[in-house]
Short mmCIF file of C-alpha atoms (C1' of nucleotides) in Angstrom, two decimals:
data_model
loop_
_atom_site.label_atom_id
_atom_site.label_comp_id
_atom_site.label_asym_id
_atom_site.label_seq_id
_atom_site.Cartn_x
_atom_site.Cartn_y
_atom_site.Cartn_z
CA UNK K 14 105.08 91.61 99.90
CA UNK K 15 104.95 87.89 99.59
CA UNK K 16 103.03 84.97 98.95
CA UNK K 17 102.53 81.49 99.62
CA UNK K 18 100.06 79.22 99.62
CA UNK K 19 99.23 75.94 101.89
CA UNK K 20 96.66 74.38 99.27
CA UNK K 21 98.27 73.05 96.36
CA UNK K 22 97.75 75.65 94.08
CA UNK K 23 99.11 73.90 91.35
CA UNK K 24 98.56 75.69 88.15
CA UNK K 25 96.93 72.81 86.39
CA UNK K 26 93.99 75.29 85.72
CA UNK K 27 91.35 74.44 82.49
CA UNK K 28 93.85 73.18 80.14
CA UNK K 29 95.89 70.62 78.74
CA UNK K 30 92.88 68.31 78.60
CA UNK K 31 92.37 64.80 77.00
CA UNK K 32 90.01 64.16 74.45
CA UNK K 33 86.32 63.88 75.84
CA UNK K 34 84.83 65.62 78.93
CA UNK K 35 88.03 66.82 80.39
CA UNK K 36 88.01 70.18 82.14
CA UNK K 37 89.37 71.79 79.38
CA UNK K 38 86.59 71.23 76.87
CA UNK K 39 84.24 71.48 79.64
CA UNK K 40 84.07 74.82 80.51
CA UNK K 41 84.17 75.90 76.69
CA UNK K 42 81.46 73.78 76.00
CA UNK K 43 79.78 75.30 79.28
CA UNK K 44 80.16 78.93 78.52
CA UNK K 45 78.40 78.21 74.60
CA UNK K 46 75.65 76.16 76.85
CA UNK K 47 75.01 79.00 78.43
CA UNK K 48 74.64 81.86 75.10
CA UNK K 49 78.34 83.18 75.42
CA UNK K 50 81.12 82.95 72.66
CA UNK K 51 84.51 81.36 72.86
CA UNK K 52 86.43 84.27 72.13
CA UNK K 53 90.22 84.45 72.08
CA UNK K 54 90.33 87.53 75.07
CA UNK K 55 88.62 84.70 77.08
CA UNK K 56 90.64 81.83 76.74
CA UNK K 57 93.90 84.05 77.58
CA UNK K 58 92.35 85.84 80.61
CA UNK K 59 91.39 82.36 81.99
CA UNK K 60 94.33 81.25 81.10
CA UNK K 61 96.26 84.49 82.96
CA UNK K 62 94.34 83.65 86.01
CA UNK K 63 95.47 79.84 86.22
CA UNK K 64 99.41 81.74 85.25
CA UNK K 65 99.01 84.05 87.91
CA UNK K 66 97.22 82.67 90.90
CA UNK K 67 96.43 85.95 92.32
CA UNK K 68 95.96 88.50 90.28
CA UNK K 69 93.85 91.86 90.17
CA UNK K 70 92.12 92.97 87.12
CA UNK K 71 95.20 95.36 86.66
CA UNK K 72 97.50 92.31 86.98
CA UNK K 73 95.77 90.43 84.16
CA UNK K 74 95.43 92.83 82.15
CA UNK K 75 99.21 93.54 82.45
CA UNK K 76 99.80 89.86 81.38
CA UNK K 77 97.64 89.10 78.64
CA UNK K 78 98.87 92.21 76.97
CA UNK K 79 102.07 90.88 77.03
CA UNK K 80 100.47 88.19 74.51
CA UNK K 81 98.17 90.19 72.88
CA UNK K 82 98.75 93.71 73.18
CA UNK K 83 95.46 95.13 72.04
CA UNK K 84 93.12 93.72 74.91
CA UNK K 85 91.32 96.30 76.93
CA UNK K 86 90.87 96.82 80.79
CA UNK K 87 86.34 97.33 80.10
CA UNK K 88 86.88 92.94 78.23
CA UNK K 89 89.44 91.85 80.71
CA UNK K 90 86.12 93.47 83.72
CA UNK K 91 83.60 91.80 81.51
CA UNK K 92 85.46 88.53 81.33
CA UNK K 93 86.48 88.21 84.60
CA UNK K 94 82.69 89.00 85.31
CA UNK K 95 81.80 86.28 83.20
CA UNK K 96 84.20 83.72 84.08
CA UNK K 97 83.10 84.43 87.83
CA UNK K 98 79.51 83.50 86.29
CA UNK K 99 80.79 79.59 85.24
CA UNK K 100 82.30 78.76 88.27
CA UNK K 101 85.42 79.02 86.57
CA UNK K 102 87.46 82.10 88.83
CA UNK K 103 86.20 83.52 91.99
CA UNK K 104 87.27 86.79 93.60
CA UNK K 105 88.29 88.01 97.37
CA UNK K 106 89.19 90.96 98.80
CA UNK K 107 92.87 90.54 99.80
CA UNK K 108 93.52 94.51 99.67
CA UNK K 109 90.91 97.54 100.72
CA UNK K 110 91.88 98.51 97.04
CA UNK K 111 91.46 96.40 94.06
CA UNK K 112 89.81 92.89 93.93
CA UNK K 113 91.74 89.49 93.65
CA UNK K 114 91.28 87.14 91.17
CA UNK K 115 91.74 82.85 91.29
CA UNK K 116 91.60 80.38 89.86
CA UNK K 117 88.98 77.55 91.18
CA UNK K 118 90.48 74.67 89.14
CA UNK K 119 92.07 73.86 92.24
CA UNK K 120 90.89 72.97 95.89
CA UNK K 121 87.93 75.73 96.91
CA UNK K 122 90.32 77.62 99.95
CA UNK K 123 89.91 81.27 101.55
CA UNK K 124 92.45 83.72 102.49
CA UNK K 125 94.57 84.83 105.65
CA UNK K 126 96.22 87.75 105.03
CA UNK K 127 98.74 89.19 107.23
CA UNK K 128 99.09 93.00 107.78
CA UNK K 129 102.06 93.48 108.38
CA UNK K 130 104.34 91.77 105.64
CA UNK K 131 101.34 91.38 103.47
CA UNK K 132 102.04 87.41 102.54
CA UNK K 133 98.60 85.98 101.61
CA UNK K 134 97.83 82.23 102.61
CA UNK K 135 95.29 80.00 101.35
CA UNK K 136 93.83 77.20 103.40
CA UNK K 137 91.16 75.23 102.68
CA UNK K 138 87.77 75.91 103.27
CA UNK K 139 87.59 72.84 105.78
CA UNK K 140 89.45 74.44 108.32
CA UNK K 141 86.49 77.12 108.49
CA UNK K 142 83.92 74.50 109.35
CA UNK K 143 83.87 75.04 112.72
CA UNK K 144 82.33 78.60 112.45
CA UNK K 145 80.83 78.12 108.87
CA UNK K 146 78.98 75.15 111.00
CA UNK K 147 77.83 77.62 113.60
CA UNK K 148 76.90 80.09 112.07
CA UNK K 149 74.43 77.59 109.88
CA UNK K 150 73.18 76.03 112.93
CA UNK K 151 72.81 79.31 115.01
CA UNK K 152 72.08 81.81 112.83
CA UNK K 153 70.61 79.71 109.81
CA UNK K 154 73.39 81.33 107.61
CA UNK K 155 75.07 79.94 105.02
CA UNK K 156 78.46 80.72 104.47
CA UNK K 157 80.44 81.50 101.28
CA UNK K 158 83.88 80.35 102.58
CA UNK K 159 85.44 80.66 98.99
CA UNK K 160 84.77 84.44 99.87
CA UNK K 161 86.56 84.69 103.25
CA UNK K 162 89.53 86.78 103.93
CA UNK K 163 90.80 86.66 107.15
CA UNK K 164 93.48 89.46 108.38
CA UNK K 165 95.16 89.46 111.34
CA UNK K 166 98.92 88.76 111.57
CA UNK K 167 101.08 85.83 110.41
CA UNK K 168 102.96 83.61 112.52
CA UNK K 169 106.85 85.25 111.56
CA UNK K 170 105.63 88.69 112.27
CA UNK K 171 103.82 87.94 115.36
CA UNK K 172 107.03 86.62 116.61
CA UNK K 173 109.41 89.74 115.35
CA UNK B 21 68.39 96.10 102.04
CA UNK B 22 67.74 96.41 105.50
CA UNK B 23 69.68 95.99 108.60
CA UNK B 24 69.68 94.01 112.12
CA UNK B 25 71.78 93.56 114.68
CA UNK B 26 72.39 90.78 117.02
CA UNK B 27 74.71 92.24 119.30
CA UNK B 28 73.45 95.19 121.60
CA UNK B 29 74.15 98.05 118.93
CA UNK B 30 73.20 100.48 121.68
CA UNK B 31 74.01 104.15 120.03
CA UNK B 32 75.79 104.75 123.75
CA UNK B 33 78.91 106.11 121.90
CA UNK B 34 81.61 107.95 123.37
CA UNK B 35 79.36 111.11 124.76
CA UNK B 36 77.48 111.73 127.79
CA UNK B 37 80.25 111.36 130.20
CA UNK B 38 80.41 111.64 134.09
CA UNK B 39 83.36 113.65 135.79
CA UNK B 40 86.76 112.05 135.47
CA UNK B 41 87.87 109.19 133.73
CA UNK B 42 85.05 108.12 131.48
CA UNK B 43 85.19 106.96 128.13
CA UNK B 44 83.94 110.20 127.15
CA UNK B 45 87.25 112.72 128.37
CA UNK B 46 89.62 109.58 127.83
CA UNK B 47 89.30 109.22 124.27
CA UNK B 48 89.95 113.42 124.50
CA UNK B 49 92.68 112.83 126.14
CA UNK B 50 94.13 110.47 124.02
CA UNK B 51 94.14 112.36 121.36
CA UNK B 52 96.03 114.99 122.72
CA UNK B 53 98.22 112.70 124.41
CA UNK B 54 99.19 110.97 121.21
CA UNK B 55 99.65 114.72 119.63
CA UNK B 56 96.38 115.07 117.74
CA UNK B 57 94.36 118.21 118.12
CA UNK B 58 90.35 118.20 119.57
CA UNK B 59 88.45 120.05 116.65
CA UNK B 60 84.94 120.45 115.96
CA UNK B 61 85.12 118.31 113.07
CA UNK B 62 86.36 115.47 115.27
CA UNK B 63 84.00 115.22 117.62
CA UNK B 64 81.19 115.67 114.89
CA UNK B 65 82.29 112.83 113.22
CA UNK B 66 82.99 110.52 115.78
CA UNK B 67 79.59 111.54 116.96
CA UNK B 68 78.09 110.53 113.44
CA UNK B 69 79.41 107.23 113.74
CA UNK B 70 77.64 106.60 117.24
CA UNK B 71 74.64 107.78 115.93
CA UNK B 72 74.48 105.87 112.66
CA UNK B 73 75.73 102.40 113.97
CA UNK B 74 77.20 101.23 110.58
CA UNK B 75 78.08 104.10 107.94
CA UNK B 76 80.26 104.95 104.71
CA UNK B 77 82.35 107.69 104.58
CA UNK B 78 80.05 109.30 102.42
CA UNK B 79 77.31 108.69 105.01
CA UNK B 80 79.49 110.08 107.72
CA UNK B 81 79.74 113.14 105.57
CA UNK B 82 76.03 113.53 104.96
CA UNK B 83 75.38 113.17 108.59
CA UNK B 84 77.71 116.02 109.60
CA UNK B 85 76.79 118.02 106.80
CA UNK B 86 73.60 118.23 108.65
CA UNK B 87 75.51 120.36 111.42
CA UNK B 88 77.79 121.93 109.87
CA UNK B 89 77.47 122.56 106.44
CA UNK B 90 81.01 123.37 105.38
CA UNK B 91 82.84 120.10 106.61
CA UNK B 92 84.51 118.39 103.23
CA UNK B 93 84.63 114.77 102.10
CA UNK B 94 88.87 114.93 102.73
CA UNK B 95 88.92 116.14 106.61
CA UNK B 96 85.81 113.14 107.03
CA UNK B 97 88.50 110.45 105.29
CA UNK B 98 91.63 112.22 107.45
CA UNK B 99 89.31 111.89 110.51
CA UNK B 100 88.20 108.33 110.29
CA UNK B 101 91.70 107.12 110.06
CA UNK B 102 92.77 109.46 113.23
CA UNK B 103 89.20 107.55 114.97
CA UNK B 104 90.51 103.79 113.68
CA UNK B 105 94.15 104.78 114.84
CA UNK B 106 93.04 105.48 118.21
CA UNK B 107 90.83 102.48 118.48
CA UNK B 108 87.71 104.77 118.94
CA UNK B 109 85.80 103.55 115.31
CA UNK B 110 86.43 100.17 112.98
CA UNK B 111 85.60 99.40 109.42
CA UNK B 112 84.49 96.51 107.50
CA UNK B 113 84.34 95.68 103.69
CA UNK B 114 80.35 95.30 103.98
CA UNK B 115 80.10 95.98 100.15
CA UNK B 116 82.35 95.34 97.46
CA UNK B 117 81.98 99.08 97.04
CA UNK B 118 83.08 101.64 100.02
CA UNK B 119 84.26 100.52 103.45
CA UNK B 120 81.39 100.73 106.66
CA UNK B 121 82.72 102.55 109.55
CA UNK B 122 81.46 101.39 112.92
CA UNK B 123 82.09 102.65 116.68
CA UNK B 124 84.20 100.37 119.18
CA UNK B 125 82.12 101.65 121.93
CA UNK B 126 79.31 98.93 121.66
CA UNK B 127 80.73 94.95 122.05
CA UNK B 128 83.66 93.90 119.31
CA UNK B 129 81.83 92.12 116.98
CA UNK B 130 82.05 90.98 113.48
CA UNK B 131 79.75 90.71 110.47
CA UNK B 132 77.63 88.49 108.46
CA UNK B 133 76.51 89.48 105.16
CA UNK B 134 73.29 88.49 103.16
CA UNK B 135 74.25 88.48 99.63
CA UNK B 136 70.28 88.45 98.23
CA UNK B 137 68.72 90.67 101.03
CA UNK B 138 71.37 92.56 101.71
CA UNK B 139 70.80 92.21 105.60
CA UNK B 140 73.55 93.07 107.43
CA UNK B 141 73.86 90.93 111.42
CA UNK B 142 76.49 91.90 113.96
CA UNK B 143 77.39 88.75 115.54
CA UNK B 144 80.13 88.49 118.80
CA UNK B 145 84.02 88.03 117.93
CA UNK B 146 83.34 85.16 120.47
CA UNK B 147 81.42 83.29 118.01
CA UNK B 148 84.42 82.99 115.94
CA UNK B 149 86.90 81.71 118.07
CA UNK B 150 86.23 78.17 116.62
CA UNK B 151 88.04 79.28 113.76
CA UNK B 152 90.10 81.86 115.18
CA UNK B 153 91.78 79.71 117.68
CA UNK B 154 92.02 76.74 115.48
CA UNK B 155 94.05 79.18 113.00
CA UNK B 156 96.61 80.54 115.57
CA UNK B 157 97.44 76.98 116.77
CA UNK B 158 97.63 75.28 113.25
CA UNK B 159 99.02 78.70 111.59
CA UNK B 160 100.33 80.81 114.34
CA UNK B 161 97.75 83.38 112.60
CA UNK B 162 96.44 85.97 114.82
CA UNK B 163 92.95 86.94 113.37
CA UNK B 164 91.83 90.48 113.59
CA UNK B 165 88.03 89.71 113.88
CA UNK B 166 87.07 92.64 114.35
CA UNK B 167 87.42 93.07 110.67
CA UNK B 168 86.18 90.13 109.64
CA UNK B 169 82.81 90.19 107.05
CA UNK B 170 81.59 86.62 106.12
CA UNK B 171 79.20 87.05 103.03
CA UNK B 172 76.45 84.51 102.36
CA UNK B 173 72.98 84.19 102.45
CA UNK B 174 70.76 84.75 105.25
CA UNK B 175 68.00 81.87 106.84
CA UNK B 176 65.25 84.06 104.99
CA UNK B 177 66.63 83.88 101.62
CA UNK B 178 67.75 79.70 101.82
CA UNK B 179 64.33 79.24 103.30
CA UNK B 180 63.02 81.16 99.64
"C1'" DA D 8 103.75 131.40 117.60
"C1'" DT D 9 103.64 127.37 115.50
"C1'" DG D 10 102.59 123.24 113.85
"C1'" DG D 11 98.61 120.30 113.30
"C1'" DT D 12 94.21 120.71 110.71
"C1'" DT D 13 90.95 122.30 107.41
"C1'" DG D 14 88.68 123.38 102.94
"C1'" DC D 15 89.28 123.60 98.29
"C1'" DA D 16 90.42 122.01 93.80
"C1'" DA D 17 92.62 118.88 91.12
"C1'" DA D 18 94.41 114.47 90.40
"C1'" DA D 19 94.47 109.57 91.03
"C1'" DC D 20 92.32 105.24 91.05
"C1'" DG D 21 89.48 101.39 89.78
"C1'" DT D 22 85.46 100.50 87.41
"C1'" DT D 23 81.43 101.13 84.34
"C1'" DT D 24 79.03 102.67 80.29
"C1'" DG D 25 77.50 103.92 75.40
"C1'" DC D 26 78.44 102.89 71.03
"C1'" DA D 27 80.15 101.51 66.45
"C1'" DA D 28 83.03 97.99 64.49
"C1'" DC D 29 84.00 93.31 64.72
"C1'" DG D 30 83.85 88.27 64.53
"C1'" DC D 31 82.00 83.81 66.62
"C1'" DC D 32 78.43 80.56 65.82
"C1'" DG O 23 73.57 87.16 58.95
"C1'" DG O 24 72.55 87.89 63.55
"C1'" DC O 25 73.89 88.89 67.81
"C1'" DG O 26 77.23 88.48 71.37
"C1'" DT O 27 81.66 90.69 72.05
"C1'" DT O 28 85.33 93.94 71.61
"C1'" DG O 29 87.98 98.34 71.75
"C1'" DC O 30 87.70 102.96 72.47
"C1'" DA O 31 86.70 107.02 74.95
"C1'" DA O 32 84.25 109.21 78.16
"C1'" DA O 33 81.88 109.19 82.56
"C1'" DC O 34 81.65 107.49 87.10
"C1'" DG O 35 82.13 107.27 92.26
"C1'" DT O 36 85.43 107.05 95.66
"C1'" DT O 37 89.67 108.31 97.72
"C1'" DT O 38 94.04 110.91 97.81
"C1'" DT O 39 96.96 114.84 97.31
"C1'" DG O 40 99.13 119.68 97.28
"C1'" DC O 41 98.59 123.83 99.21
"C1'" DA O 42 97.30 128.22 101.48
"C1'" DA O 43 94.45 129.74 105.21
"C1'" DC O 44 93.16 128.61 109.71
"C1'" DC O 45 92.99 127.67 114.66
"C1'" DA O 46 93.82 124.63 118.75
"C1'" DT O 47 97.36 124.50 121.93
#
DNA sequence: ATGGTTGCAAAACGTTTGCAACGCC
DNA sequence: GGCGTTGCAAACGTTTTGCAACCAT
């Protein structure tokens, strides 16, 4: 199973700010704004997300415990739960199992996922205008495209 | 949380066949043909799908239940996958909980998803062929629609 | 008869919860 | 110091599995 990605899903993420309003202080100063506490568990599951790209809840756990082994699955749930909350990560469902995890620093994008090899694709959420516009006009429902997975079947194994 | 549909959600089904070819002895058939066996349980829960329009597994299993009281929660699982495999039932990810199974028999359609009301609309694939065709030409991506669930928020709830 | 199918029970899986200890603000 | 947060363990709901009995063909 593979993946690749058509949006540049440049890890950039929430850190390595500048002094200021950058991102990075932003979303700190965002989550105190809002009653929550910096916490160390939070900083490194953001900062797993950004790492990772994808990840399930599993998969982040897996990697922040390589940094600090004591974090549990319930605060990695909680966090992600949380961070979800800001704006800072949103989830899709990629899988019928477990839900995936990414970051938003980058360009807002949905998912094709292909059945057969399993390679996940992001595009941006532009190219879903034409039925997100539609459906608006039509049905007076607004769509969360961030949310969208498509499946169907990718161009190589179409071909095959 | 209620429930509409758009699309003609006629409970029709697979039953109440004429002589011959109908859909009713051909999906039979097809079972046998692809080396399945025709048991009780099978038609029971195919029948539970028809009736219910959109349903869990654990709905399905409640549903039958009320016919025959010893059918278990595994053979209704084993079952829908034997339905989906033969084309006869569908799912969709309608909650970020258990997977809706729905009956092929009606129009293919796809679903929209009220995140506040919890409304649930069955709109035509045809709808989406904005986006579906635009991602087969730019992606070569052949989009199972079928499957598709596009969460958001219903006219009723922007309007709030 | 014979191999697909069922029911049962147990396990697997992902997630949530209650609670006392902890530590950020 | 107060209260949000954490880790732990246990519960949870859903789905899967191994297996012997069963029954459709």
């Amino acid at each position: 199973m593979s993946s690749v990605s058509d949006v540049p899903e440049e890890p950039v993420g929430h850190g390595h700010g500048h002094p200021e309003t950058t991102p990075d202080t932003d979303w700190r100063a965002e989550l105190r704004a809002k009653g929550y506490r910096l916490t160390p568990q939070r900083e490194l599951i953001l900062g797993a997300i950004d790492e990772l790209g994808h990840a399930t809840p599993e998969e982040v756990l897996a990697h922040v415990k390589t940094q600090v082994s004591s974090v549990n699955a319930s605060t990695v749930y909680r966090t992600l739960e949380v961070l979800e909350d800001l704006g800072l990560v949103r989830h899709a469902h990629l899988s019928d199992r477990a839900p995936t995890y990414h970051s938003v620093a980058g360009h807002e994008h949905f998912h094709l996922k292909c059945r057969t090899c399993g390679e996940v694709v992001s595009v941006d959420v532009e190219v879903a205008s034409a039925l997100t516009d539609r459906l608006r006009s039509d049905h007076g429902f607004v769509v969360d495209t961030g949310h969208l997975t498509v499946f169907g079947q990718c161009q190589a194994c179409t071909a095959t």
